[in-house]
Short mmCIF file of C-alpha atoms in Angstrom, two decimals:
data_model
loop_
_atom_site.label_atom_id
_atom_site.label_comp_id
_atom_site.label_asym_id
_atom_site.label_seq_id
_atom_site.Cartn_x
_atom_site.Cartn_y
_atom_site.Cartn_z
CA UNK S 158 105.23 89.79 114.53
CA UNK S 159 106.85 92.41 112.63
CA UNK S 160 110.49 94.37 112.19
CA UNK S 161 109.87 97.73 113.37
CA UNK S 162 113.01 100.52 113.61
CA UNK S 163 112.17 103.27 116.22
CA UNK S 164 114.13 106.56 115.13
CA UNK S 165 113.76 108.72 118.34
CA UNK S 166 116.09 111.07 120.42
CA UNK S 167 113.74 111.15 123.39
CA UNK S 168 115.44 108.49 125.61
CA UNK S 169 112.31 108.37 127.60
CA UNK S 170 109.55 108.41 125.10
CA UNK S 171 112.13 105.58 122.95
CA UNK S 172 111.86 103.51 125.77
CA UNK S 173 108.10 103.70 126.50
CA UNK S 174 107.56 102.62 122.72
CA UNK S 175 109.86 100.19 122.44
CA UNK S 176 108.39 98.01 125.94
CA UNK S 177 105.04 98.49 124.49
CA UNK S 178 105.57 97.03 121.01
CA UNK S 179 107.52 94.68 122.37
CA UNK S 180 104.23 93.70 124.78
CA UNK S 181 102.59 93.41 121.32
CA UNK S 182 105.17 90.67 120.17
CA UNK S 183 107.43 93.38 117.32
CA UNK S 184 110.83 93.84 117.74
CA UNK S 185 112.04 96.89 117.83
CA UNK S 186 115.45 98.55 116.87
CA UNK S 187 116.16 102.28 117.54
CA UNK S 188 117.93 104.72 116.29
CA UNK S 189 118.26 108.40 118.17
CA UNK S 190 120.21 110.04 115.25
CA UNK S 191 118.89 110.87 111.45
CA UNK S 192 122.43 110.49 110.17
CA UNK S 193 122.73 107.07 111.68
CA UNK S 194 118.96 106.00 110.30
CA UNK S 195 120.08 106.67 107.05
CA UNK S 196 123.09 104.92 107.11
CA UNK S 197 121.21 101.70 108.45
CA UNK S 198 118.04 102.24 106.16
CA UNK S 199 120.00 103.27 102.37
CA UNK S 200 123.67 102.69 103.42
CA UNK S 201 123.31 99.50 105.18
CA UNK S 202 120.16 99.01 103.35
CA UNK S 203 118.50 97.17 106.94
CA UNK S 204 115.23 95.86 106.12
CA UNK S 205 111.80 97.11 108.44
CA UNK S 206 108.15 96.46 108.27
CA UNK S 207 107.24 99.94 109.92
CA UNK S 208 109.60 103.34 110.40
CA UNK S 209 108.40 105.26 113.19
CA UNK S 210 110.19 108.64 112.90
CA UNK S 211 110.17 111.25 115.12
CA UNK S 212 110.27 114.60 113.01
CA UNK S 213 112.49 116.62 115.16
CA UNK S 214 115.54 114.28 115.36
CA UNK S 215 119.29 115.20 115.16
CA UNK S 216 121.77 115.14 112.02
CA UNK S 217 118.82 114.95 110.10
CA UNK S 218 115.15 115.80 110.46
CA UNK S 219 112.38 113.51 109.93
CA UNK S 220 110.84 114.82 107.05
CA UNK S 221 114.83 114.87 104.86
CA UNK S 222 115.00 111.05 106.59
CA UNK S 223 111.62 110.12 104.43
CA UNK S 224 112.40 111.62 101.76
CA UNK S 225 115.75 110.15 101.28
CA UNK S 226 113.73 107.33 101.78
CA UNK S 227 111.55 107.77 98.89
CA UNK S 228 113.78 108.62 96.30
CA UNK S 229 116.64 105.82 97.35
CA UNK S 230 112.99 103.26 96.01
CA UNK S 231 112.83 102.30 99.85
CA UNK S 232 108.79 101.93 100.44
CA UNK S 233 108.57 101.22 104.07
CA UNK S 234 105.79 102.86 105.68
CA UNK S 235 106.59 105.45 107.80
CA UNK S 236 104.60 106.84 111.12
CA UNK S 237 105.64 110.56 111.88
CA UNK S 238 105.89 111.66 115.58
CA UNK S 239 106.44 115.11 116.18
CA UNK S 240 105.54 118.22 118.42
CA UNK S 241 104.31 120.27 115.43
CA UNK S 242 100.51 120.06 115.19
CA UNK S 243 100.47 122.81 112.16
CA UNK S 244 98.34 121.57 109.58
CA UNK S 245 101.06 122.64 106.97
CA UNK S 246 103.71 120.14 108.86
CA UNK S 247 101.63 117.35 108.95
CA UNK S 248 100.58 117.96 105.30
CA UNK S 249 104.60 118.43 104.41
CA UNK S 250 105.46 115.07 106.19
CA UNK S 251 102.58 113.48 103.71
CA UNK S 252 103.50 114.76 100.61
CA UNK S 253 107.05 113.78 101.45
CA UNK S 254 105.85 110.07 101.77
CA UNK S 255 104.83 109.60 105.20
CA UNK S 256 101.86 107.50 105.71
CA UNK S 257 100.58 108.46 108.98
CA UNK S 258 101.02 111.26 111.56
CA UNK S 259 101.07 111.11 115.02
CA UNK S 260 101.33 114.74 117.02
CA UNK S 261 103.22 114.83 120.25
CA UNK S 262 101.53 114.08 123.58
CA UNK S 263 99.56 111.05 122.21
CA UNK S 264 97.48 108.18 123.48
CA UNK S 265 99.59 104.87 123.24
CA UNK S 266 96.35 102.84 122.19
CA UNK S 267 95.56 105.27 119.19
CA UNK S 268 99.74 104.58 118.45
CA UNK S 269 99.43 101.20 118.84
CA UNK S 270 96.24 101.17 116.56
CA UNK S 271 97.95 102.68 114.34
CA UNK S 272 100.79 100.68 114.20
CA UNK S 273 98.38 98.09 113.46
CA UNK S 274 96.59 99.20 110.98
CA UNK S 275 99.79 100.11 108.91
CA UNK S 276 101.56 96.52 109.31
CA UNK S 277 98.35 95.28 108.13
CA UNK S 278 98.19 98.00 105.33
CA UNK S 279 102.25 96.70 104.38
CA UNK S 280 101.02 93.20 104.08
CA UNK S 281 97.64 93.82 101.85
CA UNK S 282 100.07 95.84 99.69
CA UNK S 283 102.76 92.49 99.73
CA UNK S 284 99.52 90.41 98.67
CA UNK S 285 98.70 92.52 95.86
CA UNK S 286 94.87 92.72 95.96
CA UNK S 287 93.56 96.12 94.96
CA UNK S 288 91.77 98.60 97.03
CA UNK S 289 87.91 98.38 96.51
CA UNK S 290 87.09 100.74 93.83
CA UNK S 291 87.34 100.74 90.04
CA UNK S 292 90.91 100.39 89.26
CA UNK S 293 91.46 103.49 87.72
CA UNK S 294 89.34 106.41 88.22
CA UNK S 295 89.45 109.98 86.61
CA UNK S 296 89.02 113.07 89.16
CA UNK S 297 89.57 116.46 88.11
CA UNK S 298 93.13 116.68 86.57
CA UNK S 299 94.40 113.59 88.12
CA UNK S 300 93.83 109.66 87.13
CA UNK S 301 94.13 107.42 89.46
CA UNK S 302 94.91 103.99 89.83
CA UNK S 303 94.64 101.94 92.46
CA UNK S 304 96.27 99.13 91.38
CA UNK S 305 99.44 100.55 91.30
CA UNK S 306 99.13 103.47 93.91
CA UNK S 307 99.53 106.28 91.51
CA UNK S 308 98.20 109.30 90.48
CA UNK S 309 98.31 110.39 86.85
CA UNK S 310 99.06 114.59 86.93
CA UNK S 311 99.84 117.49 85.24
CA UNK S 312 103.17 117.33 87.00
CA UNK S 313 103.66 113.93 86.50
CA UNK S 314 103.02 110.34 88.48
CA UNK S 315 102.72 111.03 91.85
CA UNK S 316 102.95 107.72 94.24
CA UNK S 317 99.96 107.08 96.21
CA UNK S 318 100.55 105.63 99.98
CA UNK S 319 97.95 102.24 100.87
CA UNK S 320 95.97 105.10 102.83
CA UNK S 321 95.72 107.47 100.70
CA UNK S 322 94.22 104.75 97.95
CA UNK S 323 92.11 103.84 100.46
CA UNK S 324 90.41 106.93 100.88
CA UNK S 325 90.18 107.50 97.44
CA UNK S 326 88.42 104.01 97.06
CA UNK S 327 86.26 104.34 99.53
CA UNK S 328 85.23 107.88 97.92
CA UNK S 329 84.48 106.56 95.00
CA UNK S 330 82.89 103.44 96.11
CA UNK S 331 80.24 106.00 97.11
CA UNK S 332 80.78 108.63 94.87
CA UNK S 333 77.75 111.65 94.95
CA UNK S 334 76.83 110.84 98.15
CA UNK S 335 78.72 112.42 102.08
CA UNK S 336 80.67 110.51 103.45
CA UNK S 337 81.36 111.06 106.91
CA UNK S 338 85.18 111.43 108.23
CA UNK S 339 84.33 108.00 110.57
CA UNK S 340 83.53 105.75 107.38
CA UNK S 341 86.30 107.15 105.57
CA UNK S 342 88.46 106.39 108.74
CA UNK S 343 87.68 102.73 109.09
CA UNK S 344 88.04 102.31 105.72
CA UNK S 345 91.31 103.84 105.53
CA UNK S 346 92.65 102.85 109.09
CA UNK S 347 90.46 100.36 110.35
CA UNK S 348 89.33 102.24 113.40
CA UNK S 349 86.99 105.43 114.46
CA UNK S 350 89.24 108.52 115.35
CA UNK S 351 89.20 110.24 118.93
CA UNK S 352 87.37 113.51 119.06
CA UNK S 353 88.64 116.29 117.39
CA UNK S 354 91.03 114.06 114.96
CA UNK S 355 91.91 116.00 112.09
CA UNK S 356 94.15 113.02 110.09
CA UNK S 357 91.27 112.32 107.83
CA UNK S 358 91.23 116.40 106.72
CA UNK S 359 94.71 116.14 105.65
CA UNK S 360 95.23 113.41 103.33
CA UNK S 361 92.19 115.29 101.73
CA UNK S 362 93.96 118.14 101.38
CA UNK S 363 96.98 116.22 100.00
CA UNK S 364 94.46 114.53 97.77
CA UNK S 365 92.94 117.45 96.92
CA UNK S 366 96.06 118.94 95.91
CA UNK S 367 96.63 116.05 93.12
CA UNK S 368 93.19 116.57 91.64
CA UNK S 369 91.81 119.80 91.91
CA UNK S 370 92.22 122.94 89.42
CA UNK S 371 92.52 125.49 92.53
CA UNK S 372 92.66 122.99 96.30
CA UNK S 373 91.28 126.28 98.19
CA UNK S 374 88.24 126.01 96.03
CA UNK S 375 88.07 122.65 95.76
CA UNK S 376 84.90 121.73 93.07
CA UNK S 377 85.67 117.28 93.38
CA UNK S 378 86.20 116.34 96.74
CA UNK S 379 83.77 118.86 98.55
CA UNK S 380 83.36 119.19 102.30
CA UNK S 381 79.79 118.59 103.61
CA UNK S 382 79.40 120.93 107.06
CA UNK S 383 79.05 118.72 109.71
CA UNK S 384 79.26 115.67 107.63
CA UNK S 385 82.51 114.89 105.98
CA UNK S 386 83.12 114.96 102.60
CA UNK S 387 81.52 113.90 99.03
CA UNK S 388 83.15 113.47 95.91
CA UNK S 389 81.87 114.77 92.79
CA UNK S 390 82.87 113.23 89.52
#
């Protein structure tokens, strides 16, 4: 079904992944080395549907892997797995261009879902439709417009991953009203998360970030208590 390159130094883990996409009908190359991925992804310039990249890899870490990534023009989605379950890492791996982020033990169906949910992401994006939203919306500081996954800053255009569009869409879609972090999951994702997910809270605060005058207070994109989250325009 789709090209998928596995860069993980965990023999065991590498080889648990790699039967189970297989089971799903992918094929699956991998790579244990950062040094070597890079060669294969820029140097070689091998073509993938899906990265999944382990953060804490050798020669080169996961997060200087995507964003050599980036900045070579290569747009492959990328799924971090990693150990670190800070909020600041998994915020770092987004703003460097990862699309999704995985922490270390996990629950192969929520991978697998995932998995999913980005290959189908990779082809929308191929197609070219639009999220569902306004094409171009003005939040705080930032315009964005997605159309072309981008955010118009102060600092500049800032690429927008399918995800993170998504959210924004389906913020606006329903704009002055909470939203609860399951709708904006399914939207986003195309599933519910497990208990005690916090993926939806950090593309907001990567989104927040873009948009807001001061992210710790943010006045746009507003947290509801017990809720989720409401955007104010």
């Amino acid at each position: 079904m789709a090209k998928i390159l596995l860069v993980e130094d965990e023999a065991h883990i590498a080889s648990g992944l790699r039967f189970n996409l297989e089971m799903e009908g992918h094929t699956v190359s991998v790579i244990p080395h950062g040094v070597r991925a890079h060669e294969a992804l820029i140097g070689e310039r091998q073509a993938f549907d899906l990265i999944i990249l382990d953060v804490m890899i050798p020669g080169m870490d996961g997060f200087e892997l995507c964003q050599a990534l980036r900045q070579a023009g290569n747009y492959t989605p990328v799924l971090f797995l990693t150990a670190k379950a800070e909020n600041r890492d998994k915020v770092a791996g987004l703003r460097l261009g990862g699309d999704d982020y995985l922490t270390k033990p996990f629950d192969l169906d929520e991978l697998l879902a995932r998995v999913g949910v980005l290959l189908r992401r990779q082809r929308w994006t191929q197609a070219g439709p639009a999220p569902e939203a306004a094409p171009t919306v003005a939040i705080g500081h930032a315009t964005f417009n997605l159309q072309a996954y981008a955010a118009q800053t102060p600092e500049g255009t800032i690429s927008l991953t399918p995800i993170e569009a998504a959210v924004v869409a389906c913020l606006v879609k329903n704009a002055g009203k909470a939203v609860t972090r399951q709708d904006l999951m399914e939207a986003a994702w195309g599933f519910a998360p497990p208990s005690g997910s916090r993926t939806v809270d950090n593309f907001i605060m990567r989104l927040r970030r873009l948009c807001e005058p001061d992210p710790a207070e943010p006045i746009h994109i507003v947290s509801v208590r017990g809720v989720g989250y409401k955007l104010i325009l």
